[in-house]
Tab-separated table of C-alpha atoms and ligand atoms in Angstrom:
chain	number	residue	atom	x	y	z
A	21	MET	CA	20.717	-46.499	-5.653
A	22	THR	CA	20.680	-46.851	-9.447
A	23	LYS	CA	23.484	-44.866	-11.092
A	24	ASP	CA	23.460	-42.694	-14.219
A	25	VAL	CA	26.137	-40.157	-15.099
A	26	PHE	CA	26.477	-36.471	-15.970
A	27	GLN	CA	29.295	-35.829	-18.393
A	28	LEU	CA	31.229	-32.626	-17.903
A	29	THR	CA	33.887	-31.597	-20.381
A	30	GLY	CA	36.519	-29.197	-19.135
A	31	PRO	CA	38.240	-26.366	-21.121
A	32	ASP	CA	41.068	-28.756	-22.073
A	33	GLY	CA	38.581	-31.173	-23.624
A	34	THR	CA	38.846	-33.857	-20.934
A	35	THR	CA	35.480	-35.250	-19.882
A	36	SER	CA	34.520	-36.276	-16.380
A	37	GLU	CA	31.760	-38.769	-15.798
A	38	LEU	CA	29.974	-37.599	-12.633
A	39	PRO	CA	27.759	-40.267	-11.072
A	40	VAL	CA	24.092	-39.430	-10.471
A	41	ARG	CA	22.436	-40.893	-7.373
A	42	LYS	CA	18.722	-41.292	-6.888
A	43	GLY	CA	16.928	-40.952	-3.573
A	44	THR	CA	13.601	-42.507	-2.641
A	45	ILE	CA	11.771	-39.370	-3.848
A	46	GLY	CA	12.879	-35.880	-4.770
A	47	PRO	CA	15.682	-34.571	-6.971
A	48	ASP	CA	18.623	-36.788	-7.908
A	49	VAL	CA	22.110	-35.626	-6.916
A	50	VAL	CA	25.317	-35.434	-8.948
A	51	GLU	CA	28.382	-36.602	-7.065
A	52	ILE	CA	31.055	-33.980	-7.805
A	53	SER	CA	33.779	-35.118	-5.417
A	54	LYS	CA	36.159	-36.154	-8.224
A	55	LEU	CA	35.692	-32.909	-10.138
A	56	TYR	CA	38.677	-31.141	-8.531
A	57	ARG	CA	40.944	-34.160	-9.036
A	58	GLU	CA	39.987	-34.522	-12.720
A	59	GLN	CA	39.217	-30.939	-13.767
A	60	GLY	CA	41.058	-28.809	-11.199
A	61	VAL	CA	37.928	-26.794	-10.328
A	62	PHE	CA	35.616	-26.511	-7.316
A	63	THR	CA	31.842	-26.142	-7.590
A	64	TYR	CA	30.473	-22.837	-6.322
A	65	ASP	CA	27.105	-22.439	-4.604
A	66	PRO	CA	27.069	-19.670	-1.950
A	67	GLY	CA	24.346	-20.441	0.626
A	68	TYR	CA	24.190	-23.995	-0.704
A	69	GLY	CA	20.897	-23.370	-2.523
A	70	ALA	CA	21.465	-26.262	-4.930
A	71	THR	CA	23.939	-28.380	-2.967
A	72	GLY	CA	23.198	-31.599	-1.120
A	73	SER	CA	25.443	-31.832	1.946
A	74	CYS	CA	24.531	-35.374	2.967
A	75	GLU	CA	22.264	-38.348	2.510
A	76	SER	CA	19.412	-38.441	5.025
A	77	ASP	CA	16.420	-40.639	5.857
A	78	ILE	CA	14.842	-38.222	8.305
A	79	THR	CA	12.805	-35.443	6.652
A	80	TYR	CA	11.635	-34.746	3.128
A	81	ILE	CA	10.529	-31.348	1.813
A	82	ASP	CA	9.067	-30.548	-1.598
A	83	GLY	CA	9.231	-26.771	-1.894
A	84	GLU	CA	7.151	-26.566	-5.061
A	85	LYS	CA	4.304	-28.705	-3.715
A	86	GLY	CA	4.520	-27.537	-0.101
A	87	ILE	CA	5.175	-31.047	1.204
A	88	LEU	CA	6.861	-31.814	4.556
A	89	MET	CA	7.241	-35.415	5.822
A	90	TYR	CA	9.018	-36.769	8.929
A	91	ARG	CA	10.284	-40.304	8.195
A	92	GLY	CA	7.688	-40.482	5.400
A	93	TYR	CA	4.711	-39.371	7.479
A	94	PRO	CA	3.070	-36.124	6.210
A	95	VAL	CA	3.307	-33.403	8.836
A	96	GLU	CA	-0.422	-32.743	8.460
A	97	GLN	CA	-1.210	-36.292	9.664
A	98	LEU	CA	1.257	-36.098	12.546
A	99	ALA	CA	-0.149	-32.697	13.538
A	100	ALA	CA	-3.672	-34.105	13.560
A	101	LYS	CA	-3.029	-37.486	15.175
A	102	SER	CA	0.290	-37.631	17.020
A	103	SER	CA	1.992	-35.999	20.018
A	104	PHE	CA	5.365	-34.274	20.248
A	105	ILE	CA	6.831	-37.075	22.365
A	106	GLU	CA	5.692	-39.654	19.780
A	107	VAL	CA	7.034	-37.546	16.889
A	108	SER	CA	10.306	-37.249	18.817
A	109	TYR	CA	10.514	-41.040	19.045
A	110	LEU	CA	9.758	-41.269	15.305
A	111	LEU	CA	12.440	-38.757	14.334
A	112	LEU	CA	15.061	-40.389	16.553
A	113	ASN	CA	14.288	-44.023	15.748
A	114	GLY	CA	12.778	-43.955	12.254
A	115	GLU	CA	9.518	-45.724	13.110
A	116	LEU	CA	6.390	-44.906	15.084
A	117	PRO	CA	6.595	-46.544	18.534
A	118	THR	CA	4.386	-49.318	19.821
A	119	ALA	CA	2.341	-48.422	22.890
A	120	SER	CA	4.933	-49.943	25.218
A	121	GLU	CA	7.837	-48.294	23.381
A	122	LEU	CA	6.117	-44.922	23.632
A	123	GLU	CA	5.339	-45.393	27.304
A	124	GLU	CA	8.963	-46.298	28.044
A	125	PHE	CA	10.335	-43.393	25.994
A	126	ASP	CA	7.937	-40.911	27.592
A	127	SER	CA	8.815	-42.183	31.055
A	128	THR	CA	12.552	-41.919	30.322
A	129	ILE	CA	12.223	-38.329	29.101
A	130	ARG	CA	10.156	-37.357	32.165
A	131	ARG	CA	12.871	-38.729	34.449
A	132	HIS	CA	15.650	-36.702	32.809
A	133	THR	CA	14.020	-33.265	33.099
A	134	MET	CA	15.930	-32.128	36.214
A	135	LEU	CA	19.244	-30.283	35.839
A	136	ASN	CA	22.410	-30.925	37.792
A	137	GLU	CA	21.778	-28.535	40.675
A	138	GLY	CA	25.092	-26.782	40.033
A	139	MET	CA	23.838	-25.618	36.630
A	140	LEU	CA	21.304	-23.352	38.323
A	141	ASN	CA	24.211	-21.192	39.505
A	142	PHE	CA	24.722	-20.038	35.906
A	143	PHE	CA	21.458	-18.141	36.125
A	144	LYS	CA	22.770	-16.191	39.119
A	145	GLY	CA	25.515	-14.837	36.859
A	146	PHE	CA	23.396	-13.601	33.959
A	147	ARG	CA	21.998	-10.049	33.909
A	148	TYR	CA	18.285	-10.124	34.696
A	149	ASP	CA	17.524	-8.857	31.174
A	150	ALA	CA	19.825	-11.253	29.284
A	151	HIS	CA	18.164	-12.539	26.113
A	152	PRO	CA	16.920	-16.075	26.817
A	153	MET	CA	18.559	-17.378	23.625
A	154	ALA	CA	21.929	-16.172	24.950
A	155	MET	CA	21.279	-18.076	28.185
A	156	LEU	CA	20.016	-21.166	26.349
A	157	SER	CA	23.092	-21.480	24.116
A	158	ALA	CA	25.431	-20.800	27.040
A	159	VAL	CA	23.861	-23.286	29.437
A	160	VAL	CA	23.427	-26.009	26.804
A	161	GLY	CA	27.094	-25.610	25.896
A	162	SER	CA	27.925	-25.979	29.584
A	163	MET	CA	26.163	-29.367	29.707
A	164	SER	CA	29.413	-30.893	28.424
A	165	ALA	CA	30.930	-29.757	31.721
A	166	TYR	CA	28.345	-31.727	33.697
A	167	TYR	CA	27.440	-34.780	31.644
A	168	HIS	CA	30.868	-35.678	30.297
A	169	ASN	CA	30.447	-39.234	31.607
A	170	ALA	CA	28.285	-40.045	28.549
A	171	MET	CA	29.559	-38.114	25.554
A	172	ASP	CA	31.411	-40.778	23.578
A	173	ALA	CA	29.735	-40.450	20.168
A	174	SER	CA	30.968	-43.919	19.180
A	175	ASN	CA	29.068	-45.482	22.096
A	176	PRO	CA	25.398	-46.245	21.246
A	177	GLU	CA	24.429	-46.104	24.924
A	178	HIS	CA	26.027	-42.658	25.263
A	179	ARG	CA	24.220	-41.448	22.115
A	180	SER	CA	20.967	-42.625	23.644
A	181	ILE	CA	21.622	-41.045	27.059
A	182	PHE	CA	22.648	-37.764	25.377
A	183	SER	CA	19.426	-37.773	23.301
A	184	HIS	CA	17.253	-38.258	26.378
A	185	ARG	CA	19.142	-35.663	28.426
A	186	ILE	CA	19.099	-32.899	25.815
A	187	LEU	CA	15.420	-33.374	24.933
A	188	ALA	CA	14.341	-33.569	28.556
A	189	LYS	CA	16.467	-30.754	29.967
A	190	LEU	CA	16.070	-28.103	27.266
A	191	PRO	CA	12.585	-27.009	28.462
A	192	THR	CA	13.889	-26.854	32.051
A	193	ILE	CA	16.794	-24.619	30.974
A	194	ALA	CA	14.420	-22.488	28.867
A	195	ALA	CA	12.030	-22.013	31.770
A	196	ALA	CA	14.890	-21.138	34.121
A	197	ALA	CA	15.988	-18.403	31.701
A	198	TYR	CA	12.456	-17.011	31.590
A	199	LYS	CA	12.158	-17.033	35.387
A	200	LEU	CA	15.417	-15.067	35.621
A	201	ASN	CA	14.049	-12.496	33.178
A	202	ILE	CA	10.925	-11.941	35.264
A	203	GLY	CA	12.567	-12.166	38.685
A	204	GLN	CA	10.611	-15.201	39.808
A	205	PRO	CA	11.996	-18.341	41.445
A	206	PHE	CA	12.991	-21.287	39.275
A	207	MET	CA	10.278	-23.968	39.219
A	208	TYR	CA	11.400	-27.591	39.185
A	209	PRO	CA	10.013	-29.994	36.581
A	210	ARG	CA	7.278	-32.438	37.547
A	211	ASN	CA	7.341	-36.033	36.340
A	212	ASP	CA	3.570	-36.378	36.560
A	213	LEU	CA	3.118	-33.970	33.649
A	214	ASN	CA	3.659	-34.503	29.914
A	215	TYR	CA	6.246	-32.587	27.932
A	216	SER	CA	4.196	-29.501	27.109
A	217	GLU	CA	2.298	-29.401	30.402
A	218	ASN	CA	5.604	-29.527	32.265
A	219	LEU	CA	6.979	-26.588	30.308
A	220	LEU	CA	3.883	-24.528	31.003
A	221	GLN	CA	4.116	-25.168	34.740
A	222	MET	CA	7.852	-24.396	34.815
A	223	LEU	CA	7.160	-21.144	32.959
A	224	PHE	CA	4.026	-19.924	34.692
A	225	SER	CA	3.629	-21.561	38.097
A	226	VAL	CA	4.860	-19.880	41.299
A	227	PRO	CA	5.473	-21.374	44.750
A	228	ALA	CA	2.854	-19.088	46.271
A	229	GLU	CA	-0.190	-20.747	44.751
A	230	PRO	CA	-1.368	-23.806	42.825
A	231	TYR	CA	-1.125	-23.617	39.018
A	232	GLU	CA	-3.829	-25.060	36.814
A	233	ILE	CA	-2.668	-26.139	33.367
A	234	ASP	CA	-4.922	-25.071	30.515
A	235	PRO	CA	-5.313	-28.138	28.265
A	236	VAL	CA	-5.868	-25.876	25.254
A	237	ALA	CA	-2.520	-24.208	25.882
A	238	ALA	CA	-0.745	-27.543	26.385
A	239	GLU	CA	-2.255	-28.950	23.193
A	240	ALA	CA	-1.338	-25.836	21.196
A	241	LEU	CA	2.248	-25.958	22.467
A	242	ASP	CA	2.517	-29.663	21.662
A	243	LEU	CA	1.302	-29.042	18.117
A	244	LEU	CA	3.734	-26.154	17.604
A	245	PHE	CA	6.596	-28.390	18.767
A	246	ILE	CA	5.539	-31.058	16.227
A	247	LEU	CA	5.536	-28.467	13.426
A	248	HIS	CA	8.987	-27.164	14.406
A	249	ALA	CA	10.566	-30.566	15.083
A	250	ASP	CA	12.641	-30.931	11.929
A	251	HIS	CA	13.163	-29.410	8.520
A	252	GLU	CA	15.868	-31.190	6.504
A	253	GLN	CA	19.234	-29.416	6.140
A	254	ASN	CA	18.214	-25.937	7.355
A	255	CYS	CA	20.829	-23.517	8.651
A	256	SER	CA	20.818	-24.609	12.306
A	257	THR	CA	20.630	-28.328	11.531
A	258	SER	CA	23.518	-27.999	9.082
A	259	THR	CA	25.406	-26.150	11.826
A	260	VAL	CA	24.858	-29.047	14.235
A	261	ARG	CA	26.077	-31.491	11.578
A	262	MET	CA	29.088	-29.291	10.767
A	263	ALA	CA	30.104	-28.881	14.427
A	264	GLY	CA	29.515	-32.554	15.179
A	265	SER	CA	31.515	-33.677	12.138
A	266	SER	CA	34.757	-32.611	13.852
A	267	GLY	CA	33.947	-34.974	16.735
A	268	ALA	CA	32.988	-32.112	19.046
A	269	ASN	CA	30.779	-33.336	21.870
A	270	PRO	CA	27.040	-33.380	21.068
A	271	TYR	CA	26.098	-30.709	23.631
A	272	SER	CA	28.512	-28.287	21.947
A	273	ALA	CA	27.055	-29.191	18.550
A	274	ILE	CA	23.515	-28.482	19.778
A	275	ALA	CA	24.693	-25.196	21.357
A	276	ALA	CA	26.079	-24.211	17.945
A	277	GLY	CA	22.697	-25.019	16.390
A	278	ILE	CA	20.930	-22.844	18.972
A	279	SER	CA	23.211	-19.942	18.066
A	280	ALA	CA	22.537	-20.370	14.342
A	281	LEU	CA	18.791	-20.571	14.940
A	282	TRP	CA	18.840	-17.212	16.768
A	283	GLY	CA	19.451	-15.242	13.568
A	284	PRO	CA	16.441	-13.220	12.290
A	285	ALA	CA	16.802	-14.837	8.853
A	286	HIS	CA	16.151	-18.203	10.546
A	287	GLY	CA	14.439	-19.044	13.815
A	288	GLY	CA	14.812	-15.509	15.127
A	289	ALA	CA	12.186	-14.488	12.560
A	290	ASN	CA	9.264	-15.395	14.850
A	291	GLU	CA	10.389	-12.769	17.359
A	292	ALA	CA	11.056	-10.334	14.486
A	293	VAL	CA	7.532	-10.899	13.100
A	294	LEU	CA	5.874	-9.789	16.341
A	295	ASN	CA	8.202	-6.794	16.583
A	296	MET	CA	7.349	-5.949	12.958
A	297	LEU	CA	3.582	-6.281	13.535
A	298	THR	CA	3.906	-4.084	16.622
A	299	GLU	CA	5.797	-1.485	14.559
A	300	ILE	CA	3.199	-1.611	11.761
A	301	GLY	CA	0.593	-1.147	14.452
A	302	ASP	CA	-2.428	-0.552	12.244
A	303	ALA	CA	-3.770	-1.856	8.934
A	304	LYS	CA	-3.492	1.622	7.470
A	305	ASN	CA	0.317	1.303	7.651
A	306	ILE	CA	0.493	-2.077	5.870
A	307	SER	CA	1.094	-0.757	2.350
A	308	LYS	CA	3.910	1.487	3.627
A	309	TYR	CA	5.725	-1.520	5.080
A	310	VAL	CA	5.051	-3.699	2.055
A	311	ASP	CA	6.613	-0.959	-0.080
A	312	LYS	CA	9.615	-0.817	2.284
A	313	ALA	CA	10.031	-4.595	1.911
A	314	LYS	CA	10.068	-4.191	-1.886
A	315	ASP	CA	12.557	-1.318	-1.857
A	316	LYS	CA	16.008	-2.649	-2.785
A	317	ASN	CA	17.603	0.298	-1.015
A	318	ASP	CA	15.776	-0.491	2.199
A	319	PRO	CA	17.166	-3.413	4.276
A	320	PHE	CA	13.675	-4.006	5.722
A	321	ARG	CA	12.175	-7.360	4.853
A	322	LEU	CA	8.703	-8.654	5.582
A	323	MET	CA	9.625	-10.981	8.433
A	324	GLY	CA	7.901	-14.353	8.336
A	325	PHE	CA	7.718	-14.206	4.530
A	326	GLY	CA	9.813	-16.115	2.031
A	327	HIS	CA	11.728	-19.355	2.228
A	328	ARG	CA	14.771	-20.903	0.597
A	329	VAL	CA	12.891	-24.087	-0.227
A	330	TYR	CA	9.143	-23.379	-0.162
A	331	LYS	CA	8.130	-21.533	-3.317
A	332	ASN	CA	4.552	-22.199	-2.342
A	333	PHE	CA	2.790	-22.132	1.011
A	334	ASP	CA	4.846	-23.460	3.937
A	335	PRO	CA	2.505	-26.288	5.073
A	336	ARG	CA	3.322	-25.445	8.678
A	337	ALA	CA	2.164	-21.840	8.225
A	338	THR	CA	-1.163	-23.088	6.894
A	339	ILE	CA	-1.702	-25.324	9.919
A	340	ILE	CA	-0.596	-22.641	12.384
A	341	ARG	CA	-2.859	-20.031	10.802
A	342	GLU	CA	-5.824	-22.392	11.294
A	343	MET	CA	-4.620	-23.009	14.855
A	344	CYS	CA	-4.704	-19.275	15.535
A	345	HIS	CA	-8.424	-19.136	14.818
A	346	LYS	CA	-9.118	-22.132	17.077
A	347	VAL	CA	-6.722	-21.379	19.947
A	348	LEU	CA	-7.631	-17.700	20.227
A	349	ALA	CA	-11.335	-18.623	20.352
A	350	GLN	CA	-10.746	-21.442	22.875
A	351	LEU	CA	-8.647	-19.128	25.030
A	352	GLY	CA	-11.495	-16.644	24.871
A	353	ARG	CA	-9.244	-14.094	23.229
A	354	GLN	CA	-11.721	-11.888	21.405
A	355	ASP	CA	-9.144	-9.081	21.347
A	356	THR	CA	-7.046	-10.340	18.447
A	357	PRO	CA	-5.765	-7.143	16.787
A	358	MET	CA	-2.306	-8.664	16.165
A	359	PHE	CA	-3.775	-11.721	14.456
A	360	ASP	CA	-6.187	-9.588	12.446
A	361	LEU	CA	-3.267	-7.383	11.377
A	362	ALA	CA	-1.230	-10.462	10.361
A	363	LEU	CA	-4.127	-11.794	8.269
A	364	GLN	CA	-4.532	-8.414	6.562
A	365	LEU	CA	-0.782	-8.147	5.940
A	366	GLU	CA	-0.766	-11.608	4.375
A	367	GLU	CA	-3.719	-10.703	2.171
A	368	VAL	CA	-2.074	-7.490	0.922
A	369	ALA	CA	1.327	-9.127	0.346
A	370	LEU	CA	-0.053	-12.143	-1.517
A	371	LYS	CA	-1.859	-9.807	-3.915
A	372	ASP	CA	1.304	-7.815	-4.560
A	373	GLU	CA	3.157	-8.617	-7.789
A	374	TYR	CA	6.580	-8.451	-6.072
A	375	PHE	CA	5.677	-11.189	-3.593
A	376	VAL	CA	3.836	-13.255	-6.167
A	377	GLU	CA	6.673	-13.069	-8.693
A	378	LYS	CA	9.293	-13.964	-6.065
A	379	ASN	CA	7.127	-16.717	-4.550
A	380	LEU	CA	7.210	-15.125	-1.114
A	381	TYR	CA	4.619	-16.797	1.089
A	382	PRO	CA	4.171	-16.828	4.866
A	383	ASN	CA	6.570	-19.308	6.492
A	384	VAL	CA	6.433	-21.148	9.792
A	385	ASP	CA	7.466	-18.029	11.690
A	386	PHE	CA	4.725	-15.726	10.462
A	387	TYR	CA	1.859	-16.935	12.652
A	388	SER	CA	3.557	-18.924	15.417
A	389	GLY	CA	4.189	-15.848	17.543
A	390	ILE	CA	0.470	-15.028	17.556
A	391	ILE	CA	-0.155	-18.257	19.415
A	392	TYR	CA	2.871	-18.004	21.719
A	393	ARG	CA	1.683	-14.510	22.679
A	394	ALA	CA	-1.861	-15.777	23.317
A	395	LEU	CA	-0.341	-18.398	25.650
A	396	GLY	CA	1.342	-15.617	27.632
A	397	ILE	CA	4.821	-16.318	26.280
A	398	PRO	CA	6.832	-13.099	25.766
A	399	THR	CA	8.300	-12.240	22.353
A	400	SER	CA	11.865	-12.726	23.624
A	401	MET	CA	11.039	-16.395	24.297
A	402	PHE	CA	9.639	-17.164	20.841
A	403	THR	CA	12.905	-18.423	19.342
A	404	VAL	CA	13.531	-20.418	22.518
A	405	MET	CA	10.234	-22.213	21.833
A	406	PHE	CA	11.421	-22.869	18.276
A	407	ALA	CA	14.642	-24.354	19.695
A	408	ILE	CA	12.704	-26.650	22.039
A	409	GLY	CA	10.751	-28.061	19.088
A	410	ARG	CA	13.766	-28.276	16.776
A	411	CYS	CA	16.105	-29.889	19.296
A	412	VAL	CA	14.853	-33.380	18.443
A	413	GLY	CA	15.544	-32.741	14.763
A	414	TRP	CA	19.050	-31.538	15.546
A	415	THR	CA	19.601	-34.621	17.687
A	416	ALA	CA	18.294	-37.007	15.013
A	417	HIS	CA	20.563	-35.428	12.391
A	418	TRP	CA	23.562	-35.486	14.728
A	419	ARG	CA	22.987	-39.212	15.333
A	420	GLU	CA	22.577	-39.870	11.598
A	421	MET	CA	25.751	-37.926	10.809
A	422	ILE	CA	27.865	-39.496	13.584
A	423	THR	CA	26.838	-43.048	12.620
A	424	ASP	CA	27.384	-42.548	8.872
A	425	PRO	CA	30.077	-45.083	7.886
A	426	ASN	CA	31.225	-42.701	5.150
A	427	GLY	CA	31.099	-39.674	7.439
A	428	ARG	CA	34.023	-37.271	7.614
A	429	ILE	CA	34.705	-33.732	8.806
A	430	SER	CA	32.839	-31.038	6.835
A	431	ARG	CA	35.305	-28.694	5.219
A	432	PRO	CA	34.089	-26.662	2.181
A	433	ARG	CA	36.509	-24.875	-0.199
A	434	GLN	CA	36.210	-21.359	-1.723
A	435	LEU	CA	36.723	-19.052	-4.678
A	436	TYR	CA	39.720	-16.944	-3.570
A	437	THR	CA	39.447	-13.304	-4.660
A	438	GLY	CA	42.070	-11.806	-2.357
A	439	PRO	CA	45.533	-10.410	-3.272
A	440	ALA	CA	48.025	-12.565	-5.195
A	441	ALA	CA	51.371	-13.312	-3.447
A	442	ARG	CA	53.245	-10.157	-2.350
A	443	ASP	CA	56.267	-9.379	-0.136
A	444	TYR	CA	56.204	-7.883	3.330
A	445	VAL	CA	56.838	-4.106	3.421
A	446	ALA	CA	58.711	-2.599	6.371
A	447	ILE	CA	56.613	-0.114	8.306
A	448	ASP	CA	58.806	2.869	7.376
A	449	LYS	CA	58.272	2.049	3.685
A	450	ARG	CA	54.414	1.908	3.809
B	9	SDX	C1	13.068	-20.477	8.882
B	9	SDX	O1	15.640	-23.440	5.871
B	9	SDX	C2	14.656	-23.723	6.595
B	9	SDX	O2	14.018	-24.758	6.438
B	9	SDX	C3	14.323	-22.687	7.660
B	9	SDX	C4	13.066	-22.946	8.487
B	9	SDX	C5	13.210	-24.203	9.330
B	9	SDX	O3	12.162	-24.774	9.681
B	9	SDX	O4	14.349	-24.528	9.717
B	9	SDX	O5	11.949	-23.112	7.625
B	9	SDX	C6	12.792	-21.823	9.460
B	9	SDX	O6	14.158	-19.993	9.013
B	9	SDX	C7	11.996	-19.792	8.085
B	9	SDX	C8	12.488	-18.441	7.459
B	9	SDX	C9	12.369	-17.354	8.526
B	9	SDX	N1	13.001	-16.091	8.036
B	9	SDX	C10	12.248	-15.025	7.727
B	9	SDX	O7	11.020	-15.011	7.733
B	9	SDX	C11	13.074	-13.778	7.396
B	9	SDX	C12	12.508	-13.086	6.135
B	9	SDX	N2	12.770	-13.960	4.985
B	9	SDX	C13	13.990	-13.824	4.313
B	9	SDX	O8	15.028	-13.128	4.826
B	9	SDX	C14	14.257	-14.843	3.225
B	9	SDX	O9	13.093	-15.075	2.565
B	9	SDX	C15	14.851	-16.149	3.673
B	9	SDX	C16	16.074	-15.944	4.522
B	9	SDX	C17	13.865	-16.959	4.449
B	9	SDX	C18	15.250	-16.942	2.422
B	9	SDX	O10	16.282	-16.259	1.848
B	9	SDX	P1	16.914	-16.762	0.441
B	9	SDX	O11	16.425	-18.104	0.081
B	9	SDX	O12	18.388	-16.554	0.523
B	9	SDX	O13	16.259	-15.803	-0.597
B	9	SDX	P2	16.818	-14.391	-0.968
B	9	SDX	O14	17.198	-13.665	0.278
B	9	SDX	O15	17.853	-14.551	-2.016
B	9	SDX	O16	15.520	-13.718	-1.559
B	9	SDX	C19	15.160	-13.941	-2.908
B	9	SDX	C20	14.531	-12.616	-3.341
B	9	SDX	C21	15.434	-11.425	-3.045
B	9	SDX	O17	15.133	-10.430	-4.000
B	9	SDX	P3	16.117	-10.303	-5.322
B	9	SDX	O18	17.514	-10.098	-4.806
B	9	SDX	O19	15.935	-11.595	-6.095
B	9	SDX	O20	15.557	-9.088	-6.063
B	9	SDX	O21	13.341	-12.380	-2.568
B	9	SDX	C22	13.508	-11.211	-1.775
B	9	SDX	C23	14.986	-10.911	-1.715
B	9	SDX	O22	15.212	-9.534	-1.544
B	9	SDX	N3	12.978	-11.532	-0.451
B	9	SDX	C24	12.232	-10.711	0.281
B	9	SDX	C25	11.900	-11.464	1.433
B	9	SDX	N4	12.459	-12.682	1.369
B	9	SDX	C26	13.124	-12.716	0.188
B	9	SDX	N5	11.828	-9.457	0.096
B	9	SDX	C27	11.071	-8.905	1.076
B	9	SDX	N6	10.692	-9.572	2.214
B	9	SDX	C28	11.093	-10.837	2.418
B	9	SDX	N7	10.742	-11.498	3.552
């Protein structure tokens, strides 16, 4: 990396030379680590909107141009030409696999899809109506109680076994949660099926009759997983890095990421979008809800709109919106009132000065639920589907963080605004 410097002169006139580092593409970064030592001040950036937390080779986003690339490959090309299992290999290993590498990786993932049988007992303890994200984070966290024989982050073989286990078993855990919610028996994975086909059969097949996988549904699911696979240092990925930086086992780090993803400001937005569209109900109510979203005194936000990085269209939303047209038609879903309502809501919002001025465009979560719903997946499972796609990104970032020779525990500082020092007051004097 070529170095330049930013000079920063403090109130006492001393000047610090802060090194600038250049990446392959995208904004340079100013290394500020010596600022406190030389100037006695911290930087301050709540929400980390302008703060780089790490160096990464995995994913690049350009928010102004609406660009998203996994290991340099534009997401549009991967969406059109690749598969989720191949994209998973790419994200984990940095290069597209050869045919034999892909075949071996796919075969390894297929053979790790079963759970330790004891883990199924967890589902006997949950209430039938437990939210599947609560079950997913709980059971993934419990994996460190079953697979502790391969959790040494310093051991490359263990890192590899962990990666295969978490990617392969997450859909099985997700499907088990869904089956609990609907009172149906758990369906075991099948090694003769690919990643998305297997999830569909674990979700929708029953012991009482054969289940025929709809190739349109499997293809749509695979494409949605590609689009959700990674997204730079988003909230849940940063959570995985933060948790993993203390040396916590990787299953616990992923469980932390699942919990962060659940929030409606993040991955929980796809569920919130469908709930919002249901509440809007009819196109005649759209302007009322757009006005609510603009009202500073109203906490309501247009779910699925806006993004910390994209100040233009989220490229994933564009692809998913096109998918909606195709998948709904292929599934023979002529009754598409929810999709029609979403399209009308987008049209109204993007003509509204508030949304235009604040660069609020549809994000990945705005249309994805339309497709999940068309595939028969209930709203409560939408964020679980997001987690299944994003798990490979979390895993790739965990591996990158844990193998960083300069890595150390993440521990931000603060601007303290609490009381200055004061003495204890006895209770009878308060
Ligand atoms: C994901 O980071 C990632 O990459 C995330 C993600 C990934 O792949 O990992 O892309 C996935 O999380 C997508 C985002 C899903 N969340 C939602 O759809 C929830 C609704 N959107 C927002 O809450 C919001 O837009 C965020 C959380 C996405 C971004 O929040 P920021 O960057 O902190 O922006 P902000 O809240 O400061 O908003 C800036 C302004 C504010 O108005 P002012 O205070 O400047 O007057 O825009 C307004 C906000 O009030 N605003 C909205 C709005 N989003 C922002 N107003 C109405 N409706 C909205 N949706």
